[in-house]
PDB file of C-alpha atoms and ligand atoms in Angstrom:
ATOM      1  CA  MET A1045     107.216 -13.522  13.191  1.00  0.00           C
ATOM      2  CA  ASN A1046     106.900 -14.371   9.522  1.00  0.00           C
ATOM      3  CA  LYS A1047     103.683 -16.231   8.744  1.00  0.00           C
ATOM      4  CA  SER A1048     104.987 -17.784   5.539  1.00  0.00           C
ATOM      5  CA  LYS A1049     107.546 -19.794   7.515  1.00  0.00           C
ATOM      6  CA  ILE A1050     105.036 -21.411   9.879  1.00  0.00           C
ATOM      7  CA  PRO A1051     104.528 -25.151   9.200  1.00  0.00           C
ATOM      8  CA  VAL A1052     101.055 -26.210   8.173  1.00  0.00           C
ATOM      9  CA  ALA A1053     100.195 -27.924  11.493  1.00  0.00           C
ATOM     10  CA  GLN A1054     100.497 -24.588  13.323  1.00  0.00           C
ATOM     11  CA  LYS A1055      99.846 -22.134  10.523  1.00  0.00           C
ATOM     12  CA  ASP A1056      96.140 -21.304  10.765  1.00  0.00           C
ATOM     13  CA  VAL A1057      95.998 -20.974  14.522  1.00  0.00           C
ATOM     14  CA  LEU A1058      99.210 -18.980  14.916  1.00  0.00           C
ATOM     15  CA  SER A1059      98.273 -16.803  11.934  1.00  0.00           C
ATOM     16  CA  GLN A1060      94.979 -15.919  13.574  1.00  0.00           C
ATOM     17  CA  LEU A1061      96.780 -14.909  16.778  1.00  0.00           C
ATOM     18  CA  LEU A1062      99.402 -12.955  14.810  1.00  0.00           C
ATOM     19  CA  ASP A1063      96.664 -11.116  12.918  1.00  0.00           C
ATOM     20  CA  ASP A1064      95.074 -10.112  16.227  1.00  0.00           C
ATOM     21  CA  HIS A1065      98.430  -8.826  17.492  1.00  0.00           C
ATOM     22  CA  LYS A1066      98.931  -6.823  14.336  1.00  0.00           C
ATOM     23  CA  LYS A1067      95.463  -5.332  14.527  1.00  0.00           C
ATOM     24  CA  ALA A1068      95.939  -4.253  18.157  1.00  0.00           C
ATOM     25  CA  LYS A1069      99.297  -2.644  17.353  1.00  0.00           C
ATOM     26  CA  LYS A1070      97.726  -0.775  14.454  1.00  0.00           C
ATOM     27  CA  LEU A1071      94.904   0.544  16.653  1.00  0.00           C
ATOM     28  CA  PHE A1072      97.366   1.746  19.316  1.00  0.00           C
ATOM     29  CA  LYS A1073      99.437   3.477  16.661  1.00  0.00           C
ATOM     30  CA  GLU A1074      96.404   5.200  15.223  1.00  0.00           C
ATOM     31  CA  PHE A1075      95.385   6.248  18.744  1.00  0.00           C
ATOM     32  CA  GLU A1076      98.765   7.926  19.224  1.00  0.00           C
ATOM     33  CA  ASN A1077      98.625   9.604  15.836  1.00  0.00           C
ATOM     34  CA  THR A1078      95.138  11.049  15.849  1.00  0.00           C
ATOM     35  CA  GLU A1079      94.325  14.445  17.351  1.00  0.00           C
ATOM     36  CA  ASP A1080      90.582  13.981  17.269  1.00  0.00           C
ATOM     37  CA  ASP A1081      89.068  13.306  20.712  1.00  0.00           C
ATOM     38  CA  ALA A1082      86.050  11.340  19.483  1.00  0.00           C
ATOM     39  CA  ARG A1083      88.269   9.231  17.250  1.00  0.00           C
ATOM     40  CA  LYS A1084      90.664   8.558  20.126  1.00  0.00           C
ATOM     41  CA  GLU A1085      87.788   7.360  22.288  1.00  0.00           C
ATOM     42  CA  ALA A1086      86.450   5.135  19.525  1.00  0.00           C
ATOM     43  CA  LEU A1087      89.898   3.616  18.951  1.00  0.00           C
ATOM     44  CA  ALA A1088      90.372   2.990  22.668  1.00  0.00           C
ATOM     45  CA  ARG A1089      86.966   1.222  22.842  1.00  0.00           C
ATOM     46  CA  GLU A1090      87.823  -0.857  19.802  1.00  0.00           C
ATOM     47  CA  VAL A1091      91.241  -1.927  21.047  1.00  0.00           C
ATOM     48  CA  CYS A1092      89.767  -2.872  24.451  1.00  0.00           C
ATOM     49  CA  MET A1093      87.146  -5.016  22.739  1.00  0.00           C
ATOM     50  CA  GLU A1094      89.679  -6.697  20.440  1.00  0.00           C
ATOM     51  CA  LEU A1095      92.091  -7.405  23.281  1.00  0.00           C
ATOM     52  CA  THR A1096      89.327  -8.825  25.442  1.00  0.00           C
ATOM     53  CA  ALA A1097      88.293 -11.225  22.677  1.00  0.00           C
ATOM     54  CA  HIS A1098      91.925 -12.137  22.013  1.00  0.00           C
ATOM     55  CA  THR A1099      92.820 -12.839  25.636  1.00  0.00           C
ATOM     56  CA  THR A1100      89.607 -14.869  25.953  1.00  0.00           C
ATOM     57  CA  ILE A1101      90.545 -17.277  23.162  1.00  0.00           C
ATOM     58  CA  GLU A1102      94.082 -17.601  24.456  1.00  0.00           C
ATOM     59  CA  GLU A1103      92.964 -18.226  28.027  1.00  0.00           C
ATOM     60  CA  GLU A1104      90.063 -20.525  27.211  1.00  0.00           C
ATOM     61  CA  VAL A1105      91.414 -22.472  24.237  1.00  0.00           C
ATOM     62  CA  PHE A1106      95.055 -21.918  23.270  1.00  0.00           C
ATOM     63  CA  TYR A1107      96.874 -21.761  26.602  1.00  0.00           C
ATOM     64  CA  PRO A1108      95.018 -24.687  28.282  1.00  0.00           C
ATOM     65  CA  PHE A1109      95.692 -26.855  25.240  1.00  0.00           C
ATOM     66  CA  LEU A1110      99.443 -26.149  25.404  1.00  0.00           C
ATOM     67  CA  ARG A1111      99.541 -26.613  29.156  1.00  0.00           C
ATOM     68  CA  GLU A1112      97.826 -29.980  28.892  1.00  0.00           C
ATOM     69  CA  HIS A1113     100.024 -31.011  25.996  1.00  0.00           C
ATOM     70  CA  ASP A1114     103.296 -30.326  27.794  1.00  0.00           C
ATOM     71  CA  PRO A1115     103.049 -28.841  31.308  1.00  0.00           C
ATOM     72  CA  GLU A1116     106.833 -29.021  31.833  1.00  0.00           C
ATOM     73  CA  GLU A1117     107.622 -27.084  28.735  1.00  0.00           C
ATOM     74  CA  PHE A1118     104.863 -24.484  28.805  1.00  0.00           C
ATOM     75  CA  GLY A1119     103.822 -24.061  32.439  1.00  0.00           C
ATOM     76  CA  ASP A1120     106.097 -21.162  33.413  1.00  0.00           C
ATOM     77  CA  LEU A1121     105.658 -19.239  30.183  1.00  0.00           C
ATOM     78  CA  LEU A1122     101.879 -19.585  30.364  1.00  0.00           C
ATOM     79  CA  ASN A1123     101.767 -18.507  34.000  1.00  0.00           C
ATOM     80  CA  GLU A1124     103.660 -15.346  33.085  1.00  0.00           C
ATOM     81  CA  ALA A1125     101.343 -14.792  30.166  1.00  0.00           C
ATOM     82  CA  LEU A1126      98.304 -15.063  32.461  1.00  0.00           C
ATOM     83  CA  VAL A1127      99.763 -12.501  34.871  1.00  0.00           C
ATOM     84  CA  GLU A1128     100.405 -10.155  31.951  1.00  0.00           C
ATOM     85  CA  HIS A1129      96.855 -10.653  30.685  1.00  0.00           C
ATOM     86  CA  ALA A1130      95.545  -9.853  34.172  1.00  0.00           C
ATOM     87  CA  SER A1131      97.434  -6.530  34.254  1.00  0.00           C
ATOM     88  CA  ALA A1132      96.149  -5.662  30.810  1.00  0.00           C
ATOM     89  CA  LYS A1133      92.570  -6.545  31.783  1.00  0.00           C
ATOM     90  CA  GLU A1134      92.791  -4.398  34.886  1.00  0.00           C
ATOM     91  CA  LEU A1135      93.780  -1.425  32.760  1.00  0.00           C
ATOM     92  CA  ILE A1136      91.130  -2.247  30.154  1.00  0.00           C
ATOM     93  CA  ALA A1137      88.451  -2.183  32.871  1.00  0.00           C
ATOM     94  CA  GLN A1138      89.633   1.285  33.969  1.00  0.00           C
ATOM     95  CA  ILE A1139      89.825   2.619  30.409  1.00  0.00           C
ATOM     96  CA  ARG A1140      86.272   1.407  29.704  1.00  0.00           C
ATOM     97  CA  GLY A1141      84.966   3.650  32.459  1.00  0.00           C
ATOM     98  CA  MET A1142      86.834   6.721  31.202  1.00  0.00           C
ATOM     99  CA  GLY A1143      86.924   9.161  28.306  1.00  0.00           C
ATOM    100  CA  MET A1144      89.008  12.031  26.942  1.00  0.00           C
ATOM    101  CA  GLN A1145      87.683  14.289  29.724  1.00  0.00           C
ATOM    102  CA  ASP A1146      89.692  12.209  32.224  1.00  0.00           C
ATOM    103  CA  ASP A1147      93.262  13.370  32.802  1.00  0.00           C
ATOM    104  CA  LEU A1148      94.776   9.901  32.756  1.00  0.00           C
ATOM    105  CA  PHE A1149      92.774   8.430  29.871  1.00  0.00           C
ATOM    106  CA  GLU A1150      95.445   8.878  27.218  1.00  0.00           C
ATOM    107  CA  ALA A1151      98.220   7.792  29.589  1.00  0.00           C
ATOM    108  CA  LYS A1152      96.317   4.615  30.445  1.00  0.00           C
ATOM    109  CA  VAL A1153      95.785   3.721  26.806  1.00  0.00           C
ATOM    110  CA  THR A1154      99.469   4.404  26.098  1.00  0.00           C
ATOM    111  CA  VAL A1155     100.582   2.191  28.989  1.00  0.00           C
ATOM    112  CA  LEU A1156      98.169  -0.547  27.878  1.00  0.00           C
ATOM    113  CA  GLY A1157      99.851  -0.357  24.460  1.00  0.00           C
ATOM    114  CA  GLU A1158     103.239  -0.802  26.131  1.00  0.00           C
ATOM    115  CA  TYR A1159     102.053  -3.811  28.158  1.00  0.00           C
ATOM    116  CA  VAL A1160     100.584  -5.363  25.047  1.00  0.00           C
ATOM    117  CA  SER A1161     103.693  -4.822  22.951  1.00  0.00           C
ATOM    118  CA  HIS A1162     105.851  -6.454  25.644  1.00  0.00           C
ATOM    119  CA  HIS A1163     103.467  -9.402  25.959  1.00  0.00           C
ATOM    120  CA  VAL A1164     103.078  -9.878  22.214  1.00  0.00           C
ATOM    121  CA  LYS A1165     106.852  -9.888  21.838  1.00  0.00           C
ATOM    122  CA  GLU A1166     107.130 -12.736  24.355  1.00  0.00           C
ATOM    123  CA  GLU A1167     104.433 -14.722  22.617  1.00  0.00           C
ATOM    124  CA  GLU A1168     105.951 -14.210  19.185  1.00  0.00           C
ATOM    125  CA  GLU A1169     109.587 -14.690  20.195  1.00  0.00           C
ATOM    126  CA  GLU A1170     109.299 -17.404  22.867  1.00  0.00           C
ATOM    127  CA  LEU A1171     105.930 -19.120  23.010  1.00  0.00           C
ATOM    128  CA  PHE A1172     105.070 -19.514  19.323  1.00  0.00           C
ATOM    129  CA  PRO A1173     108.597 -20.657  18.291  1.00  0.00           C
ATOM    130  CA  LYS A1174     108.406 -23.300  21.036  1.00  0.00           C
ATOM    131  CA  VAL A1175     105.041 -24.506  19.712  1.00  0.00           C
ATOM    132  CA  ILE A1176     106.588 -24.760  16.244  1.00  0.00           C
ATOM    133  CA  SER A1177     109.786 -26.487  17.367  1.00  0.00           C
ATOM    134  CA  LYS A1178     107.770 -29.025  19.399  1.00  0.00           C
ATOM    135  CA  LYS A1179     105.708 -29.676  16.243  1.00  0.00           C
ATOM    136  CA  ILE A1180     102.436 -29.357  18.139  1.00  0.00           C
ATOM    137  CA  GLU A1181      99.410 -30.110  15.990  1.00  0.00           C
ATOM    138  CA  LEU A1182      97.093 -27.139  16.463  1.00  0.00           C
ATOM    139  CA  ARG A1183      94.542 -27.605  13.704  1.00  0.00           C
ATOM    140  CA  GLU A1184      91.791 -28.904  15.991  1.00  0.00           C
ATOM    141  CA  LEU A1185      91.860 -25.546  17.803  1.00  0.00           C
ATOM    142  CA  LEU A1186      90.964 -23.451  14.814  1.00  0.00           C
ATOM    143  CA  THR A1187      87.188 -23.914  14.949  1.00  0.00           C
ATOM    144  CA  PRO A1188      86.793 -23.503  18.743  1.00  0.00           C
ATOM    145  CA  MET A1189      89.035 -20.429  18.643  1.00  0.00           C
ATOM    146  CA  THR A1190      87.167 -18.819  15.774  1.00  0.00           C
ATOM    147  CA  GLU A1191      83.768 -19.539  17.356  1.00  0.00           C
ATOM    148  CA  ARG A1192      84.788 -18.352  20.804  1.00  0.00           C
ATOM    149  CA  LYS A1193      86.210 -15.155  19.386  1.00  0.00           C
ATOM    150  CA  GLU A1194      83.018 -14.438  17.471  1.00  0.00           C
ATOM    151  CA  GLU A1195      80.997 -14.913  20.680  1.00  0.00           C
ATOM    152  CA  ALA A1196      83.324 -12.705  22.705  1.00  0.00           C
ATOM    153  CA  LEU A1197      83.138  -9.904  20.151  1.00  0.00           C
ATOM    154  CA  GLN A1198      79.351 -10.151  19.996  1.00  0.00           C
ATOM    155  CA  SER A1199      78.927 -10.046  23.750  1.00  0.00           C
ATOM    156  CA  ALA A1200      81.227  -7.006  23.852  1.00  0.00           C
ATOM    157  CA  VAL A1201      78.962  -5.190  21.389  1.00  0.00           C
ATOM    158  CA  ALA A1202      75.709  -6.238  23.114  1.00  0.00           C
TER     159      ALA A1202
HETATM  160 FE1  LIG B1707      98.455 -13.349  25.209  1.00  0.00          FE
HETATM  161 FE1  LIG B1708      98.377 -13.061  21.955  1.00  0.00          FE
END
């Protein structure tokens, strides 16, 4: 999805979500490309933390807002998104308890990357275009989303 084409009413919020998607994809790619065990572990920890913060803002701010705005239009898509988040979170919880010494560590991170790329594609090709075509005013979400994300990242570090 091309940020420059997003109308102003949706731009900041969708751009923030798109930036998160891009960052996660980049971390997964680097994970696949590095040979260094310590680096792989650090990248896996980082991507788990980023995805946790990202799913938190979607589940606590973005998705409920859309559902309330138009339950008919968004209900099914958001339900699917929640199920996909739940699968990702399950895998994230397992990955957090593992390291390179575990046989399935790399496989689990790779599969998490596949789940995420599928989910991100649905958001970017179905959900976000619908938000744009329905001309939903998202600007009021920017501050709560930014604040909630900050909190989620801090509690992940603590
Ligand atoms: Fe999502
Ligand atoms: Fe997302």
